[in-house]
Structures are given as structure tokens and as C-alpha cells.
Short mmCIF file of C-alpha atoms in Angstrom, two decimals:
data_model
loop_
_atom_site.label_atom_id
_atom_site.label_comp_id
_atom_site.label_asym_id
_atom_site.label_seq_id
_atom_site.Cartn_x
_atom_site.Cartn_y
_atom_site.Cartn_z
CA MET A 1 -87.27 -177.48 49.77
CA THR A 2 -90.15 -175.88 47.85
CA ALA A 3 -91.25 -173.99 50.96
CA ILE A 4 -87.86 -172.50 51.88
CA ALA A 5 -86.30 -172.05 48.41
CA PRO A 6 -87.88 -168.62 47.67
CA LEU A 7 -86.83 -167.30 51.08
CA LEU A 8 -83.33 -168.70 50.64
CA PHE A 9 -82.99 -167.00 47.26
CA VAL A 10 -84.08 -163.63 48.67
CA VAL A 11 -81.60 -163.91 51.54
CA ILE A 12 -78.78 -164.71 49.10
CA TRP A 13 -79.80 -161.80 46.86
CA SER A 14 -79.85 -159.37 49.78
CA THR A 15 -76.30 -160.31 50.81
CA GLY A 16 -74.99 -159.35 47.37
CA PHE A 17 -75.32 -155.67 48.27
CA LEU A 18 -73.39 -156.24 51.49
CA VAL A 19 -70.55 -157.94 49.61
CA GLY A 20 -70.38 -154.96 47.26
CA ARG A 21 -70.21 -152.62 50.25
CA GLY A 22 -67.53 -154.69 51.99
CA VAL A 23 -65.29 -155.21 48.96
CA SER A 24 -64.83 -151.45 48.48
CA ALA A 25 -62.43 -151.31 51.45
CA HIS A 26 -60.15 -154.00 50.00
CA ALA A 27 -60.20 -153.80 46.20
CA ASP A 28 -61.36 -151.77 43.25
CA PRO A 29 -64.94 -152.90 42.56
CA PHE A 30 -64.48 -153.13 38.79
CA TRP A 31 -61.37 -155.30 39.00
CA PHE A 32 -62.95 -157.45 41.70
CA LEU A 33 -66.03 -158.03 39.57
CA ALA A 34 -63.94 -158.82 36.49
CA VAL A 35 -62.10 -161.52 38.45
CA ARG A 36 -65.40 -162.76 39.91
CA PHE A 37 -67.06 -163.25 36.53
CA ILE A 38 -63.94 -164.83 35.04
CA GLY A 39 -64.25 -167.46 37.76
CA VAL A 40 -67.97 -167.85 37.11
CA ALA A 41 -67.43 -168.21 33.34
CA LEU A 42 -64.75 -170.86 33.87
CA LEU A 43 -66.91 -172.89 36.26
CA PHE A 44 -70.00 -172.76 34.05
CA GLY A 45 -67.88 -173.53 30.97
CA ALA A 46 -66.27 -176.52 32.67
CA ALA A 47 -69.69 -177.80 33.75
CA ALA A 48 -71.01 -177.42 30.18
CA LEU A 49 -68.03 -179.29 28.72
CA TRP A 50 -68.26 -182.05 31.31
CA ALA A 51 -72.00 -182.53 30.63
CA ARG A 52 -71.45 -182.21 26.85
CA VAL A 53 -74.41 -179.88 26.45
CA GLU A 54 -75.11 -177.83 23.36
CA TRP A 55 -73.51 -174.40 23.13
CA PRO A 56 -75.18 -171.31 21.62
CA ARG A 57 -74.71 -171.26 17.85
CA GLY A 58 -75.08 -168.59 15.21
CA PRO A 59 -73.90 -164.96 15.33
CA ARG A 60 -77.29 -163.56 16.40
CA ARG A 61 -77.82 -166.01 19.24
CA ILE A 62 -74.27 -165.61 20.56
CA ALA A 63 -74.53 -161.81 20.27
CA LEU A 64 -77.76 -161.80 22.28
CA HIS A 65 -76.14 -163.85 25.04
CA LEU A 66 -73.16 -161.49 25.12
CA VAL A 67 -75.44 -158.44 25.27
CA ALA A 68 -77.56 -159.98 28.03
CA GLY A 69 -74.46 -160.70 30.10
CA ALA A 70 -72.98 -157.27 29.44
CA LEU A 71 -76.18 -155.59 30.62
CA MET A 72 -77.27 -157.82 33.51
CA SER A 73 -73.87 -158.56 35.04
CA GLY A 74 -71.57 -155.88 33.64
CA LEU A 75 -73.54 -152.64 33.42
CA TYR A 76 -75.80 -153.55 36.34
CA VAL A 77 -73.40 -154.91 38.96
CA GLY A 78 -70.40 -152.73 38.00
CA PRO A 79 -71.95 -149.25 38.41
CA SER A 80 -74.06 -150.31 41.41
CA TRP A 81 -71.00 -151.61 43.28
CA TRP A 82 -69.08 -148.47 42.29
CA ALA A 83 -71.91 -146.32 43.69
CA MET A 84 -71.72 -148.19 47.01
CA ALA A 85 -67.94 -147.72 47.04
CA GLN A 86 -68.59 -143.97 46.68
CA GLY A 87 -70.80 -143.88 49.78
CA LEU A 88 -74.26 -145.00 48.67
CA PRO A 89 -75.61 -147.21 51.51
CA SER A 90 -76.14 -150.81 50.50
CA GLY A 91 -79.72 -150.79 51.78
CA VAL A 92 -80.51 -147.76 49.62
CA MET A 93 -78.93 -149.45 46.59
CA ALA A 94 -81.12 -152.48 47.28
CA LEU A 95 -84.16 -150.21 47.38
CA ILE A 96 -83.24 -148.62 44.05
CA GLY A 97 -82.79 -152.13 42.65
CA ALA A 98 -86.33 -153.02 43.75
CA LEU A 99 -87.60 -150.36 41.33
CA GLN A 100 -86.90 -152.59 38.32
CA PRO A 101 -90.64 -153.26 37.69
CA LEU A 102 -91.19 -149.50 37.61
CA PHE A 103 -88.40 -149.05 35.05
CA THR A 104 -89.99 -151.84 33.00
CA ALA A 105 -93.32 -150.00 33.06
CA LEU A 106 -91.67 -146.75 31.96
CA ILE A 107 -89.96 -148.49 29.04
CA ALA A 108 -93.25 -150.08 28.06
CA VAL A 109 -94.89 -146.65 27.91
CA THR A 110 -92.14 -144.49 26.44
CA LEU A 111 -90.51 -146.86 23.96
CA LEU A 112 -93.00 -149.65 23.26
CA GLY A 113 -96.20 -147.63 23.22
CA GLY A 114 -97.79 -149.58 26.05
CA ARG A 115 -100.71 -148.43 28.19
CA LEU A 116 -100.71 -148.70 31.97
CA ARG A 117 -103.57 -149.05 34.43
CA ALA A 118 -104.25 -146.31 36.97
CA ALA A 119 -102.91 -148.56 39.75
CA THR A 120 -99.60 -148.89 37.93
CA TRP A 121 -99.30 -145.13 37.53
CA ALA A 122 -100.02 -144.77 41.25
CA GLY A 123 -97.32 -147.35 41.97
CA LEU A 124 -94.85 -145.42 39.83
CA ALA A 125 -95.60 -142.21 41.71
CA LEU A 126 -95.31 -143.87 45.12
CA GLY A 127 -92.17 -145.80 44.22
CA PHE A 128 -90.15 -142.89 42.94
CA SER A 129 -91.48 -140.57 45.66
CA GLY A 130 -90.35 -143.04 48.31
CA VAL A 131 -86.86 -143.25 46.84
CA ALA A 132 -86.71 -139.44 46.75
CA MET A 133 -87.56 -139.40 50.47
CA VAL A 134 -84.79 -141.91 51.15
CA LEU A 135 -82.19 -139.97 49.15
CA TRP A 136 -83.16 -136.44 50.19
CA PRO A 137 -81.38 -136.38 53.59
CA ARG A 138 -78.12 -137.35 51.88
CA LEU A 139 -78.63 -134.85 49.04
CA ALA A 140 -79.42 -132.07 51.51
CA VAL A 141 -76.05 -132.49 53.22
CA SER A 142 -73.50 -129.90 52.15
CA ALA A 143 -70.26 -130.94 50.49
CA GLY A 144 -68.55 -133.59 52.55
CA ALA A 145 -68.12 -137.30 53.04
CA ALA A 146 -71.79 -137.78 53.94
CA GLY A 147 -73.15 -136.24 50.75
CA LEU A 148 -74.01 -138.08 47.57
CA SER A 149 -72.98 -136.63 44.22
CA LEU A 150 -75.07 -136.65 41.06
CA PRO A 151 -72.75 -139.12 39.24
CA VAL A 152 -73.25 -141.63 42.06
CA LEU A 153 -77.03 -141.41 41.79
CA LEU A 154 -76.92 -141.58 37.99
CA ALA A 155 -74.71 -144.68 38.18
CA ALA A 156 -77.16 -146.35 40.58
CA ALA A 157 -80.20 -145.51 38.44
CA GLY A 158 -78.40 -146.44 35.22
CA SER A 159 -77.45 -149.83 36.62
CA ILE A 160 -81.13 -150.67 37.23
CA LEU A 161 -82.01 -149.50 33.73
CA ALA A 162 -79.31 -151.83 32.36
CA LEU A 163 -80.73 -154.71 34.43
CA THR A 164 -84.22 -153.98 33.10
CA VAL A 165 -83.15 -153.96 29.45
CA GLY A 166 -80.93 -156.99 30.01
CA SER A 167 -83.87 -158.91 31.46
CA MET A 168 -85.84 -158.16 28.30
CA VAL A 169 -82.99 -159.44 26.15
CA GLN A 170 -82.71 -162.52 28.38
CA LYS A 171 -86.35 -163.37 27.64
CA SER A 172 -85.80 -163.13 23.88
CA PRO A 173 -86.52 -166.35 21.98
CA LEU A 174 -82.95 -166.27 20.67
CA ALA A 175 -81.39 -166.09 24.13
CA THR A 176 -82.23 -169.64 25.12
CA GLY A 177 -80.38 -172.88 25.66
CA ASP A 178 -78.72 -174.85 28.43
CA LEU A 179 -78.10 -172.79 31.56
CA ARG A 180 -74.44 -173.80 31.88
CA SER A 181 -73.27 -173.04 28.35
CA ALA A 182 -75.47 -169.93 28.07
CA SER A 183 -74.15 -168.57 31.38
CA ALA A 184 -70.55 -169.18 30.30
CA VAL A 185 -71.09 -167.12 27.14
CA GLN A 186 -73.05 -164.41 28.95
CA ASN A 187 -70.31 -163.98 31.53
CA VAL A 188 -67.83 -163.32 28.72
CA GLY A 189 -69.96 -160.30 27.82
CA ALA A 190 -69.89 -159.17 31.45
CA ILE A 191 -66.11 -159.60 31.66
CA ALA A 192 -65.55 -157.44 28.57
CA VAL A 193 -67.61 -154.60 30.03
CA LEU A 194 -66.04 -154.82 33.48
CA VAL A 195 -62.46 -154.91 32.20
CA PHE A 196 -63.21 -151.84 30.08
CA MET A 197 -64.67 -149.98 33.09
CA ALA A 198 -61.74 -151.09 35.25
CA LEU A 199 -59.23 -149.72 32.75
CA VAL A 200 -61.11 -146.42 32.33
CA PHE A 201 -62.55 -145.75 35.80
CA GLY A 202 -60.83 -148.19 38.14
CA GLU A 203 -57.54 -148.27 39.99
CA PRO A 204 -55.10 -151.15 40.57
CA ARG A 205 -56.15 -151.80 44.17
CA TRP A 206 -56.19 -155.34 45.60
CA ASP A 207 -54.92 -155.87 49.14
CA GLY A 208 -54.96 -159.67 48.92
CA SER A 209 -56.34 -160.06 52.45
CA PRO A 210 -58.04 -163.31 53.54
CA LEU A 211 -61.30 -161.36 53.86
CA LEU A 212 -61.08 -160.23 50.24
CA TRP A 213 -60.51 -163.79 49.03
CA GLY A 214 -63.45 -164.85 51.17
CA TYR A 215 -65.61 -162.21 49.51
CA LEU A 216 -64.48 -163.51 46.11
CA ALA A 217 -65.28 -167.14 46.92
CA TYR A 218 -68.70 -166.17 48.27
CA ALA A 219 -69.45 -163.97 45.25
CA VAL A 220 -68.53 -166.71 42.77
CA LEU A 221 -69.96 -169.78 44.48
CA VAL A 222 -72.95 -168.40 46.38
CA LEU A 223 -74.07 -165.22 44.61
CA SER A 224 -73.39 -166.24 41.01
CA ILE A 225 -73.44 -170.05 40.91
CA GLY A 226 -75.83 -170.75 43.78
CA GLY A 227 -78.12 -167.78 43.24
CA ALA A 228 -78.48 -168.33 39.49
CA THR A 229 -79.08 -172.06 39.87
CA LEU A 230 -81.64 -171.51 42.62
CA LEU A 231 -83.49 -168.92 40.52
CA ILE A 232 -83.77 -171.34 37.59
CA TRP A 233 -84.97 -174.07 39.96
CA LEU A 234 -87.67 -171.75 41.32
CA MET A 235 -88.85 -170.82 37.85
CA ARG A 236 -89.04 -174.46 36.77
CA HIS A 237 -91.01 -175.43 39.88
CA GLY A 238 -93.57 -172.66 39.56
CA GLU A 239 -92.27 -170.61 42.49
CA ALA A 240 -91.50 -167.43 40.54
CA THR A 241 -94.61 -165.63 41.83
CA ARG A 242 -93.79 -166.29 45.49
CA THR A 243 -90.19 -165.21 44.89
CA ALA A 244 -91.31 -161.98 43.21
CA ALA A 245 -93.41 -161.15 46.27
CA LEU A 246 -90.56 -161.90 48.69
CA VAL A 247 -88.16 -159.75 46.64
CA LEU A 248 -89.88 -156.72 48.20
CA ALA A 249 -88.29 -157.80 51.49
CA VAL A 250 -84.77 -157.44 50.03
CA PRO A 251 -84.32 -153.65 50.66
CA PRO A 252 -85.28 -153.69 54.36
CA LEU A 253 -83.37 -156.94 54.86
CA SER A 254 -80.26 -155.43 53.26
CA ALA A 255 -80.67 -152.26 55.33
CA LEU A 256 -80.95 -154.31 58.53
CA GLN A 257 -77.87 -156.35 57.66
CA ALA A 258 -75.93 -153.19 56.76
CA TRP A 259 -76.86 -151.62 60.11
CA TRP A 260 -75.68 -154.70 61.98
CA ILE A 261 -72.43 -155.22 60.02
CA PHE A 262 -71.38 -151.75 58.83
CA GLY A 263 -73.29 -149.46 61.19
CA GLU A 264 -75.32 -147.84 58.38
CA THR A 265 -78.33 -145.98 59.79
CA LEU A 266 -81.50 -144.41 58.38
CA THR A 267 -83.37 -141.32 59.52
CA GLY A 268 -87.09 -141.33 60.24
CA LEU A 269 -87.81 -139.77 56.85
CA GLN A 270 -85.77 -142.45 55.11
CA ILE A 271 -87.59 -145.26 56.91
CA VAL A 272 -90.92 -143.76 55.81
CA GLY A 273 -89.52 -143.50 52.29
CA PHE A 274 -88.59 -147.20 52.35
CA VAL A 275 -92.18 -148.12 53.22
CA VAL A 276 -93.66 -145.79 50.58
CA ALA A 277 -91.34 -147.07 47.84
CA ILE A 278 -92.00 -150.74 48.62
CA LEU A 279 -95.76 -150.11 48.65
CA GLY A 280 -95.40 -148.41 45.27
CA VAL A 281 -93.54 -151.35 43.75
CA ALA A 282 -96.09 -153.79 45.22
CA LEU A 283 -98.93 -151.75 43.72
CA ALA A 284 -97.23 -151.60 40.32
CA ARG A 285 -96.64 -155.36 40.35
CA ARG A 286 -100.34 -155.99 40.90
#
């Protein structure tokens, strides 16, 4: 189990982008995600009540859990799935998601007064240059279905920024406790954000097809419940380092799956950009 668990987690994580891409044809992404996290909150809450574990107490601790959930599940998943529904390829979204360590480094420098090594600066330059190479062919296209608009790119980048800040909040000493009760509270924060975005930006679209319900079951049970539980197991068994290294395989794996399932393709320049960006993130991680 120890040998295959990191690989299994990365495979599960990579499929999340494909689910986001597939759902867009059947339902509004914001409403779908709101329903998804309601289901996740209910399951984690039921597990916490059944096990009689301690729940987060105190206004500050509860607020931190709500903020963490709002950022990591609401403001990260919501805009990123919306961007894919607007035409951003799932493999490209996965690549942008892999830039989280670079966003963390930028926050450390600009807001926290940190100092970075030369290798990290080189990783930042390579990472963002690679993403620019991946996005350029789509930006160069004139107005039409194949082009990407600035709001789509801002939503994608903003979602990773939200994930980065949310991860920092998640590591706060106040945001601790049993996984089941903490996750139940955090998903309430995500639900609030997603319902708000659904009411403001979404549309009442839900075709009720068997495929859509299959997507929902997979998103709740595999992506949220299974993925989160597996990640905690990896961290508690000292496998976080191996998982972090394998995470760099998520963008090409997602791109390969998207090509096979949805027919998404990449140009030669975009493939080179993928390699450059992943090398940049690997360098920054070192």
C-alpha cells in the first residue's frame, strides 16, 4: 500500500480536472459543485457524529475552518471548473494548478518579506514562461470559440491563488482537529461561496442524465472523500515528499486523459511549454 498510495493519489487528483471538463456539458459548474460539497459535508458530518469525535470550538477556530474551506474548495474549485466550462483545456488547467509552489514563493516575497534563492527565482521564471508558451497559441487566435478571454485566464490564476492562501490557513495552529469534523465545517464554508457564485454567475442548468449523476457520485466519493482521506494517510505515513514529486506528473497525465476522452490536443509549442513549466516548478521545489 505504501508503494502505490502516492501514485494512486496523483491519478485521482488528475481525474478531477476531467470531471470538471465533463460536467460542463450537463450542468452549471457552480450548482454542481454546491451539490457535491453538500454531499461531502453530510457524509463527513455523519462520520464525525457516529465516531463521537470532538468538533471545532470557539469563534476563531470555527472561522478559520470556514475560511479554509471557502478558499480551498470554493474559490479554488469553483472558478477553475468555470474556466474549463468556458473552453480552457483541462490539461492546461492542471498545469496552472501545478504552479501553486510558485504562487507560494511570490506571496513569501511580496507579502511576508521572505528571501528566495537564485534557483527558486529561476524556477519562477521557467514556470511562468512555460505557462505563457502553453497559453499563447490560444491567446493568438482571433475572436471565436477557440480563443480564451482574459476573464477565463484571471479566473484560472485566481483559483490557484485562493488554493495557495487556503493551504496557508489550513496549516494554521488554529485550523486543527479531527479530519471528519473539521472537513464537515470546512465544506460549509465552500458551500456558502459556491451557492453565492451560482446565484450571481451561474444558470439553472441540470439535465439529470445518468452520466451527470455518475459524475456527482465520483466527485463526492472518490475526489473528495477518497482523495482527502488518502492525502491524510500519506502525510501520516511520511509519504508527502514522494507525493509532492509525483504531483508534477498530474498536468501531462491530465492532458493525456483529456486527449483520449475529449479529443483535446496540444501544439508543439504547447508541449514544449508543458516541459518548461514542469521543470520550473521542480526547480522551485528544490
